[in-house]
Amino acid sequence: MLLPILTTSRSNLGIEVVFFRFGDKMLPSSVHRKLLRDRIPGFEEELKSLQPGKNEYTFPEDMQDTIELLLEWCYKQALPKANKDSSTPQHCYSRIKLYCFASRYEHVELMNDSMDFLLGYLQMNGPRWDVSWTTYAYNNTNRSSPLRDLLSKWLMNKFFSTGDKGRWTTDAFTEAVYGDPDLLRDVMAHMRSLPDVNFANPKKDSPAIYHVELVADPVQQLLQSLSAVSPTEERVLTPDFSDGKKYDLYDVDKADAAPDFNAEQAFEDSFDDNSPLINRSRKGLRSGQRSSIAPR
């Protein structure tokens, strides 16, 4: 990967650089440490963890394409838009991983840029979709993440609206959602909101629906006004959803406080026995056939 043309003067970047290693591979290009720190302030703590005199940071092997996108964004302050002639499924998956990376460091601009690409990819004719993308997103984001909201809707649209009922069966759907309690919870919430099982393709949604914004926490504002402490800490919040509320993207305490429920029973109770998808699935079970979860 060649470094993009700089939009920032080199004289302002200093001489310290950081290299990235992915397993046994070293990314040929480096990034100016000051630029990385300025673009992703939350990454500063990661940089501090490097031993004195070391300028090498290690990531999992499957993160190389994501970090290359990150470096391009750091230097150009922009990323390519989705294009039906050049955007591939791998590009889409890389943006999902980049979104998760940005959410980890609460970088709103990069999250929203990644979301714009994902919606643009969805709007292309017949884009390939893979269940593993949803699994990755749920493993690397917190509850109330707009990315989870988008991908769970995408998953449900694939299963309930596709014409290929021979591959996208209830068996495959059950296997997919049972793998993650949070995904199952979101799917059940969608079902309760749309009891007729009529799930529109989220590609018709505006990207702004899934954008996040920085807003001041009102409780923090009150406490700080009483104690005259440092300026209000900003927190990442999701946009308004259908219930008119705002949810803290990283409110783990609320997530942990959610009541447990019988996932299998809840899933079974949510379907109508007359559903064509269910009937087709039962035939598949009797014949010993199982469907592919992620058809190409």
XYZ file of C-alpha atoms in Angstrom:
296
model
C 0.000 0.000 0.000
C 1.339 3.410 -0.974
C 0.633 6.326 1.306
C -2.009 8.679 -0.138
C -1.264 12.260 -1.048
C -1.053 14.305 2.132
C -3.737 16.846 2.915
C -1.616 18.009 5.860
C 1.804 19.647 5.652
C 4.628 17.210 6.418
C 6.293 19.875 8.516
C 3.448 19.566 11.011
C 3.625 15.785 11.358
C 6.921 15.348 13.184
C 9.381 12.530 12.568
C 7.921 9.714 14.695
C 6.171 6.991 12.721
C 4.302 3.820 13.655
C 4.385 0.511 11.779
C 1.684 -2.138 11.908
C 2.259 -5.884 12.071
C -0.356 -8.517 11.223
C 0.825 -11.904 12.397
C 4.097 -12.535 10.536
C 3.484 -9.713 8.059
C 4.558 -6.107 8.420
C 2.591 -3.437 6.590
C 5.113 -1.775 4.222
C 3.796 1.715 4.910
C 3.991 3.579 8.184
C 1.865 6.386 9.587
C 3.040 9.515 11.357
C 2.385 9.033 15.040
C 1.200 12.619 15.487
C -1.238 12.283 12.585
C -2.681 9.064 13.979
C -3.008 10.646 17.404
C -4.674 13.760 15.969
C -7.102 11.864 13.723
C -8.016 9.177 16.291
C -7.521 10.766 19.741
C -8.779 7.633 21.471
C -5.882 5.667 19.990
C -3.392 7.659 22.062
C -3.706 5.203 24.960
C -2.839 2.349 22.608
C 0.253 4.211 21.440
C 1.308 4.787 25.034
C 1.339 1.020 25.544
C 4.248 0.670 23.117
C 7.547 0.024 24.841
C 10.093 2.877 24.785
C 11.953 2.907 21.503
C 9.375 0.666 19.827
C 7.275 1.913 16.925
C 5.477 -1.277 15.970
C 1.864 -2.087 16.792
C 0.398 -5.564 16.300
C -3.110 -6.362 15.058
C -4.826 -9.653 14.157
C -4.064 -10.866 10.630
C -7.615 -10.282 9.392
C -7.354 -6.567 10.227
C -4.826 -5.634 7.539
C -7.380 -4.370 5.009
C -9.097 -2.385 7.752
C -5.904 -0.698 8.939
C -4.978 0.153 5.356
C -8.332 1.931 5.068
C -7.639 3.686 8.353
C -4.275 4.976 7.133
C -5.828 6.201 3.902
C -8.484 8.034 5.883
C -5.888 9.552 8.218
C -3.994 11.139 5.338
C -6.841 12.001 2.962
C -9.619 12.585 5.518
C -11.953 10.738 3.149
C -12.570 7.247 1.798
C -13.882 6.023 -1.577
C -17.653 5.872 -1.944
C -19.514 2.677 -2.783
C -19.450 2.030 -6.525
C -21.340 -0.708 -8.348
C -18.431 -1.166 -10.766
C -15.642 -1.497 -8.208
C -17.066 -2.185 -4.734
C -16.822 -5.865 -3.790
C -18.209 -7.868 -0.856
C -14.735 -7.736 0.694
C -14.877 -3.940 0.581
C -18.181 -4.079 2.435
C -16.796 -6.402 5.099
C -13.746 -4.147 5.507
C -16.023 -1.167 6.162
C -17.939 -3.148 8.767
C -14.658 -3.869 10.540
C -13.600 -0.236 10.179
C -16.886 0.870 11.740
C -16.253 -1.450 14.688
C -12.715 -0.073 15.038
C -14.047 3.500 15.022
C -16.760 2.702 17.560
C -14.148 1.230 19.894
C -12.440 4.623 19.994
C -15.702 6.589 19.779
C -14.735 8.289 16.530
C -18.055 9.544 15.201
C -16.883 10.886 11.834
C -15.248 7.612 10.835
C -18.267 5.638 12.018
C -20.613 7.759 9.910
C -18.319 7.606 6.858
C -18.302 3.817 7.119
C -22.074 3.717 7.514
C -22.521 5.822 4.362
C -20.491 3.258 2.419
C -22.533 0.341 3.782
C -25.833 1.941 2.766
C -24.359 2.772 -0.633
C -23.289 -0.854 -1.038
C -26.758 -2.061 -0.096
C -28.341 0.132 -2.748
C -26.435 -1.627 -5.521
C -28.289 -4.306 -7.487
C -28.036 -7.723 -5.853
C -25.123 -7.116 -3.486
C -23.740 -10.231 -1.856
C -24.426 -10.547 1.856
C -22.912 -12.894 4.450
C -24.146 -13.851 7.912
C -20.562 -13.733 9.194
C -20.626 -9.943 8.779
C -23.455 -9.695 11.283
C -21.637 -12.051 13.638
C -18.500 -9.899 13.505
C -20.465 -6.700 14.122
C -22.244 -8.160 17.147
C -18.968 -9.427 18.573
C -17.334 -6.014 18.263
C -20.033 -3.473 19.149
C -22.276 -2.761 22.108
C -26.032 -2.860 22.393
C -27.869 0.030 20.730
C -25.169 0.252 18.053
C -26.649 1.592 14.795
C -24.541 -0.987 12.948
C -26.348 -3.769 14.792
C -29.671 -2.175 13.925
C -28.810 -2.058 10.223
C -27.354 -5.566 9.955
C -30.136 -7.256 11.924
C -32.698 -5.642 9.583
C -30.612 -6.715 6.602
C -30.487 -10.278 7.890
C -34.248 -10.421 8.412
C -34.980 -8.984 4.984
C -32.787 -11.661 3.412
C -34.586 -14.480 5.163
C -38.163 -13.251 4.882
C -38.183 -11.453 1.531
C -35.791 -13.398 -0.667
C -37.153 -15.468 -3.506
C -34.638 -18.243 -2.867
C -36.604 -20.030 -0.147
C -34.651 -23.213 -0.777
C -31.507 -21.719 0.762
C -32.774 -19.010 3.142
C -34.948 -21.290 5.286
C -36.086 -21.100 8.887
C -33.403 -23.682 9.707
C -30.674 -21.348 8.495
C -32.264 -18.350 10.157
C -32.541 -20.166 13.493
C -28.937 -21.320 13.335
C -27.799 -17.777 12.591
C -29.667 -15.942 15.338
C -29.195 -18.558 18.060
C -25.450 -18.001 17.842
C -25.709 -14.634 19.608
C -28.238 -13.742 22.343
C -28.038 -10.037 21.456
C -28.813 -10.740 17.806
C -31.765 -12.896 18.812
C -33.001 -10.137 21.117
C -32.846 -7.572 18.297
C -34.571 -9.928 15.871
C -37.374 -10.488 18.360
C -37.741 -6.723 18.812
C -38.109 -6.304 15.043
C -40.714 -9.069 14.954
C -42.757 -7.426 17.674
C -42.715 -4.141 15.775
C -43.735 -5.817 12.504
C -46.007 -8.770 13.355
C -46.908 -9.356 9.712
C -43.287 -10.347 9.021
C -42.995 -7.753 6.272
C -39.410 -6.576 6.519
C -38.432 -3.852 4.068
C -34.932 -3.819 2.686
C -32.925 -1.310 4.766
C -31.234 -0.105 1.573
C -34.176 2.277 1.268
C -33.246 3.944 4.558
C -31.385 7.220 4.708
C -27.836 6.868 6.105
C -28.706 9.648 8.547
C -30.981 7.210 10.382
C -27.897 5.236 11.387
C -25.553 8.148 12.046
C -24.326 8.883 15.550
C -23.656 12.277 17.034
C -21.716 13.774 19.906
C -23.933 15.391 22.484
C -23.269 16.554 26.008
C -24.548 14.310 28.784
C -27.151 16.409 30.710
C -26.469 14.594 33.986
C -22.773 15.317 33.647
C -23.577 18.930 32.895
C -25.589 19.245 36.095
C -22.949 17.566 38.243
C -20.211 19.694 36.786
C -22.158 22.901 37.274
C -22.565 21.986 40.950
C -18.983 20.925 41.520
C -17.237 23.266 39.053
C -15.135 20.458 37.623
C -13.686 20.018 34.138
C -15.788 20.665 30.995
C -18.611 18.321 30.129
C -17.522 14.976 28.849
C -19.024 14.152 25.486
C -20.523 10.737 24.923
C -21.527 8.965 21.762
C -25.273 8.604 21.394
C -27.325 6.935 18.725
C -29.928 8.892 16.769
C -33.632 8.845 17.630
C -35.286 5.504 16.958
C -38.972 4.737 16.595
C -39.723 5.079 20.301
C -38.393 8.633 20.310
C -35.655 7.913 22.829
C -31.900 8.185 22.604
C -29.746 5.317 23.733
C -26.191 5.422 25.008
C -24.093 3.462 22.564
C -21.876 2.169 25.354
C -24.314 1.822 28.227
C -23.130 -1.592 29.382
C -24.862 -1.349 32.762
C -28.268 -1.078 31.130
C -27.442 -3.927 28.804
C -26.400 -6.185 31.673
C -29.552 -5.307 33.582
C -31.805 -6.626 30.814
C -33.876 -9.637 31.982
C -33.034 -13.094 30.735
C -35.547 -14.998 28.669
C -36.004 -18.382 27.047
C -34.585 -17.697 23.590
C -35.848 -20.845 21.888
C -39.365 -20.518 23.278
C -39.543 -16.845 22.382
C -38.395 -17.575 18.854
C -40.897 -20.388 18.357
C -43.781 -18.382 19.793
C -43.108 -15.501 17.422
C -44.004 -17.399 14.240
C -47.325 -18.316 12.725
C -47.578 -22.047 11.986
C -48.982 -21.176 8.568
C -45.814 -19.346 7.514
C -44.610 -20.712 4.135
C -41.055 -20.332 5.339
C -41.729 -22.560 8.358
C -43.514 -25.209 6.307
C -40.700 -25.328 3.799
C -38.172 -25.605 6.591
C -39.975 -28.560 8.191
C -39.889 -30.412 4.909
C -36.176 -29.796 4.800
C -35.800 -31.212 8.286
C -37.700 -34.370 7.363
C -35.548 -34.943 4.324
C -32.363 -34.353 6.274
C -31.410 -31.347 4.173
C -29.869 -28.245 5.704
C -29.525 -24.869 4.070
C -26.442 -22.771 3.572
C -26.382 -19.849 5.982
C -24.326 -17.617 3.715
C -25.092 -18.321 0.048
C -22.866 -16.676 -2.458
